[in-house]
Amino acid sequence: MRVLVTGGAGFLGSHLCDRLLAEGHTVVAMDNLVTGNTDNIAHLAGNPRFSFVKHDITNYIYLASDLDAILHFASPASPVDYLELPIQTLKVGSLGTHNALGVAKAKKARLLLASTSEVYGDPLVHPQTEEYWGNVNPIGPRGVYDEAKRFAEAITMAYQRYHGVETRIVRIFNTYGPRMRLNDGRVVPNFIKQALNGEPLTVYGAGNQTRSFCYVSDLVDGIYRLLLSDEPLPTNIGNPTEMTILQFAERINALTGNPGGIIYEPLPKDDPQQRRPDITKARRILGWEPQVGLDAGLEETIRYFSTRLDK
Ligand code: UDP
């Protein structure tokens, strides 16, 4: 296949480029480098099946070549990033998704949309199944991301139903691993950076909010399976092992031997209290479930961040 990866220089996009190339496909990565970084794809520079185009997909996308598939991953994805880039976040989820779907329609390519557990908002159903419609505050600080992704799902379904474009939608839950930006503000880079510097970890609120963390190679495998599947409706991909943020902080301090301990800071507005994917559907239709345990994944991630601390 010849595949376009929007957000191809980002954390997930660049890992997807690696996987697609390893499977023998040809990859065009597109990124405006607002939160992506060419460091993430520098190792692919000499590969004849890989090319990079610097482009903001909220503007018309021109590609001369044929395409078989589009992995649409362009978007700020950290709460800190989308608070700083609210208009860009709304534009890439709406205009950017419209443009990506336009390319899919014109090229008769399959499009896989990167959606998010944020479509469930601060969920009232736990764990979250794909049938749950969510509990989102449209005008809160996270609304710029949540509603952009909800719009993206809606327009993707509209292109599927009204234009016959083959589409897939993955709802991605918290994912971590090498190539996350050290300063992206999410809990994994924050805690690991603080731990490696011997500083206290900043737990927001009382730390009793829960998350479940998926290692990037597991996520990429689920997405690749979904791309090749026949499933037209949204599918959760994430790790169902749930823990409180306080437990997570304690785990990171233990793994790094950090003497700095923990300090408490205010909980950001609309921070979801509980989050865990129900992955029954992914197990059934994709034969997928996570393989990498938390400690193994965190050790890889800590190793990566320890080489990047001074950058
Ligand atoms: N969090 C925290 N300390 C930090 C960064 C985040 O306690 O330094 C918490 C945050 O309040 C949230 C959870 O960790 O409850 C996960 O936050 P993240 O920004 O990674 O993403 P989210 O899951 O909220 O989208």
CSV table of N, CA, C and O in Angstrom, one decimal, residues 69-118:
chain,number,residue,atom,x,y,z
A,69,ALA,N,-4.3,4.3,1.4
A,69,ALA,CA,-4.8,4.5,2.8
A,69,ALA,C,-4.3,5.8,3.3
A,69,ALA,O,-3.2,6.3,2.9
A,70,ILE,N,-5.0,6.4,4.3
A,70,ILE,CA,-4.6,7.6,5.0
A,70,ILE,C,-4.8,7.3,6.5
A,70,ILE,O,-5.9,6.8,6.9
A,71,LEU,N,-3.7,7.5,7.3
A,71,LEU,CA,-3.8,7.4,8.7
A,71,LEU,C,-3.9,8.9,9.2
A,71,LEU,O,-2.9,9.6,9.0
A,72,HIS,N,-5.0,9.3,9.7
A,72,HIS,CA,-5.2,10.8,9.9
A,72,HIS,C,-4.9,11.0,11.4
A,72,HIS,O,-5.8,10.9,12.3
A,73,PHE,N,-3.7,11.4,11.7
A,73,PHE,CA,-3.2,11.5,13.1
A,73,PHE,C,-2.8,12.9,13.5
A,73,PHE,O,-2.3,13.2,14.6
A,74,ALA,N,-3.0,13.9,12.6
A,74,ALA,CA,-2.5,15.3,12.9
A,74,ALA,C,-3.4,15.9,13.9
A,74,ALA,O,-4.6,16.0,13.7
A,75,SER,N,-2.9,16.3,15.0
A,75,SER,CA,-3.5,17.1,16.0
A,75,SER,C,-2.7,17.3,17.3
A,75,SER,O,-2.0,16.3,17.6
A,76,PRO,N,-2.7,18.5,17.9
A,76,PRO,CA,-2.1,18.5,19.3
A,76,PRO,C,-2.9,17.5,20.1
A,76,PRO,O,-4.1,17.3,19.8
A,77,ALA,N,-2.3,16.8,21.0
A,77,ALA,CA,-3.0,15.8,21.8
A,77,ALA,C,-2.8,15.8,23.3
A,77,ALA,O,-3.4,15.1,24.0
A,78,SER,N,-2.0,16.8,23.7
A,78,SER,CA,-1.8,16.9,25.2
A,78,SER,C,-2.7,18.1,25.6
A,78,SER,O,-2.8,19.1,25.0
A,79,PRO,N,-3.3,17.9,26.8
A,79,PRO,CA,-4.2,19.0,27.3
A,79,PRO,C,-3.4,20.3,27.4
A,79,PRO,O,-4.0,21.4,27.0
A,80,VAL,N,-2.2,20.3,27.7
A,80,VAL,CA,-1.4,21.6,27.8
A,80,VAL,C,-1.3,22.2,26.4
A,80,VAL,O,-1.4,23.4,26.2
A,81,ASP,N,-1.0,21.3,25.4
A,81,ASP,CA,-0.8,21.8,24.0
A,81,ASP,C,-2.2,22.3,23.5
A,81,ASP,O,-2.2,23.4,22.9
A,82,TYR,N,-3.2,21.6,23.7
A,82,TYR,CA,-4.5,22.2,23.1
A,82,TYR,C,-5.0,23.3,23.9
A,82,TYR,O,-5.8,24.1,23.3
A,83,LEU,N,-4.6,23.6,25.1
A,83,LEU,CA,-5.0,24.8,25.8
A,83,LEU,C,-4.2,26.0,25.2
A,83,LEU,O,-4.7,27.1,25.1
A,84,GLU,N,-2.9,25.7,24.7
A,84,GLU,CA,-2.1,26.8,24.1
A,84,GLU,C,-2.5,27.0,22.7
A,84,GLU,O,-2.2,28.0,22.1
A,85,LEU,N,-3.0,26.0,22.0
A,85,LEU,CA,-3.3,26.0,20.6
A,85,LEU,C,-4.8,25.7,20.3
A,85,LEU,O,-5.1,24.8,19.5
A,86,PRO,N,-5.7,26.5,21.0
A,86,PRO,CA,-7.1,26.1,20.9
A,86,PRO,C,-7.7,26.2,19.5
A,86,PRO,O,-8.4,25.3,19.1
A,87,ILE,N,-7.3,27.3,18.8
A,87,ILE,CA,-7.9,27.4,17.4
A,87,ILE,C,-7.3,26.4,16.5
A,87,ILE,O,-8.1,25.8,15.7
A,88,GLN,N,-6.0,26.2,16.5
A,88,GLN,CA,-5.4,25.2,15.7
A,88,GLN,C,-5.9,23.8,15.9
A,88,GLN,O,-6.1,23.0,15.0
A,89,THR,N,-6.2,23.5,17.2
A,89,THR,CA,-6.8,22.2,17.6
A,89,THR,C,-8.2,22.0,16.9
A,89,THR,O,-8.5,21.0,16.4
A,90,LEU,N,-9.0,23.1,17.1
A,90,LEU,CA,-10.3,23.0,16.4
A,90,LEU,C,-10.2,22.9,14.9
A,90,LEU,O,-11.0,22.2,14.3
A,91,LYS,N,-9.3,23.7,14.3
A,91,LYS,CA,-9.2,23.7,12.9
A,91,LYS,C,-8.7,22.3,12.3
A,91,LYS,O,-9.1,21.8,11.3
A,92,VAL,N,-7.7,21.7,13.0
A,92,VAL,CA,-7.1,20.5,12.4
A,92,VAL,C,-8.1,19.4,12.6
A,92,VAL,O,-8.3,18.5,11.7
A,93,GLY,N,-8.9,19.4,13.7
A,93,GLY,CA,-9.9,18.3,13.8
A,93,GLY,C,-11.1,18.5,12.9
A,93,GLY,O,-11.7,17.5,12.4
A,94,SER,N,-11.4,19.7,12.5
A,94,SER,CA,-12.6,20.0,11.6
A,94,SER,C,-12.1,20.1,10.1
A,94,SER,O,-12.2,19.2,9.3
A,95,LEU,N,-11.4,21.3,9.9
A,95,LEU,CA,-11.0,21.5,8.5
A,95,LEU,C,-10.0,20.5,8.0
A,95,LEU,O,-10.0,20.0,6.9
A,96,GLY,N,-9.1,20.1,8.9
A,96,GLY,CA,-8.0,19.2,8.6
A,96,GLY,C,-8.6,17.8,8.3
A,96,GLY,O,-8.2,17.1,7.3
A,97,THR,N,-9.6,17.4,9.1
A,97,THR,CA,-10.3,16.1,8.8
A,97,THR,C,-11.1,16.2,7.5
A,97,THR,O,-11.1,15.2,6.7
A,98,HIS,N,-11.7,17.3,7.3
A,98,HIS,CA,-12.5,17.5,6.0
A,98,HIS,C,-11.5,17.3,4.8
A,98,HIS,O,-11.8,16.6,3.8
A,99,ASN,N,-10.4,18.0,4.9
A,99,ASN,CA,-9.4,17.9,3.8
A,99,ASN,C,-8.9,16.5,3.6
A,99,ASN,O,-8.7,16.0,2.5
A,100,ALA,N,-8.6,15.8,4.7
A,100,ALA,CA,-8.1,14.4,4.6
A,100,ALA,C,-9.1,13.5,4.0
A,100,ALA,O,-8.8,12.6,3.2
A,101,LEU,N,-10.4,13.7,4.4
A,101,LEU,CA,-11.5,12.9,3.8
A,101,LEU,C,-11.6,13.2,2.3
A,101,LEU,O,-11.9,12.3,1.5
A,102,GLY,N,-11.4,14.5,2.0
A,102,GLY,CA,-11.5,14.8,0.6
A,102,GLY,C,-10.4,14.1,-0.3
A,102,GLY,O,-10.7,13.6,-1.4
A,103,VAL,N,-9.2,14.0,0.3
A,103,VAL,CA,-8.2,13.2,-0.4
A,103,VAL,C,-8.6,11.8,-0.5
A,103,VAL,O,-8.4,11.1,-1.5
A,104,ALA,N,-9.1,11.2,0.6
A,104,ALA,CA,-9.5,9.8,0.6
A,104,ALA,C,-10.5,9.5,-0.5
A,104,ALA,O,-10.5,8.6,-1.2
A,105,LYS,N,-11.5,10.5,-0.6
A,105,LYS,CA,-12.5,10.3,-1.6
A,105,LYS,C,-12.0,10.4,-3.0
A,105,LYS,O,-12.2,9.5,-3.9
A,106,ALA,N,-11.1,11.4,-3.2
A,106,ALA,CA,-10.5,11.6,-4.6
A,106,ALA,C,-9.6,10.4,-5.0
A,106,ALA,O,-9.6,10.0,-6.1
A,107,LYS,N,-8.9,9.9,-4.0
A,107,LYS,CA,-7.9,8.8,-4.3
A,107,LYS,C,-8.5,7.4,-4.2
A,107,LYS,O,-7.8,6.4,-4.3
A,108,LYS,N,-9.8,7.3,-3.7
A,108,LYS,CA,-10.4,6.1,-3.4
A,108,LYS,C,-9.6,5.3,-2.4
A,108,LYS,O,-9.3,4.1,-2.5
A,109,ALA,N,-9.1,6.0,-1.4
A,109,ALA,CA,-8.3,5.5,-0.3
A,109,ALA,C,-9.1,5.2,0.9
A,109,ALA,O,-10.1,5.9,1.2
A,110,ARG,N,-8.7,4.3,1.7
A,110,ARG,CA,-9.3,4.1,3.0
A,110,ARG,C,-8.7,5.1,4.0
A,110,ARG,O,-7.5,5.3,4.0
A,111,LEU,N,-9.6,5.7,4.9
A,111,LEU,CA,-9.1,6.6,5.9
A,111,LEU,C,-9.3,6.1,7.3
A,111,LEU,O,-10.5,5.7,7.6
A,112,LEU,N,-8.3,6.1,8.1
A,112,LEU,CA,-8.4,5.7,9.5
A,112,LEU,C,-8.2,7.0,10.3
A,112,LEU,O,-7.2,7.7,10.3
A,113,LEU,N,-9.3,7.4,11.1
A,113,LEU,CA,-9.3,8.6,11.9
A,113,LEU,C,-8.7,8.2,13.3
A,113,LEU,O,-9.3,7.3,14.0
A,114,ALA,N,-7.8,9.0,13.8
A,114,ALA,CA,-7.3,8.9,15.2
A,114,ALA,C,-8.3,9.7,16.0
A,114,ALA,O,-8.3,11.0,16.0
A,115,SER,N,-9.3,9.0,16.7
A,115,SER,CA,-10.1,9.7,17.6
A,115,SER,C,-9.6,9.4,19.0
A,115,SER,O,-8.4,8.9,19.2
A,116,THR,N,-10.4,9.6,20.0
A,116,THR,CA,-9.8,9.7,21.4
A,116,THR,C,-10.8,9.3,22.5
A,116,THR,O,-12.0,9.5,22.3
A,117,SER,N,-10.3,8.8,23.6
A,117,SER,CA,-11.2,8.6,24.7
A,117,SER,C,-11.8,9.9,25.2
A,117,SER,O,-12.8,9.9,26.0
A,118,GLU,N,-11.3,11.0,24.8
A,118,GLU,CA,-11.8,12.3,25.2
A,118,GLU,C,-13.2,12.5,24.6
A,118,GLU,O,-14.0,13.4,25.1
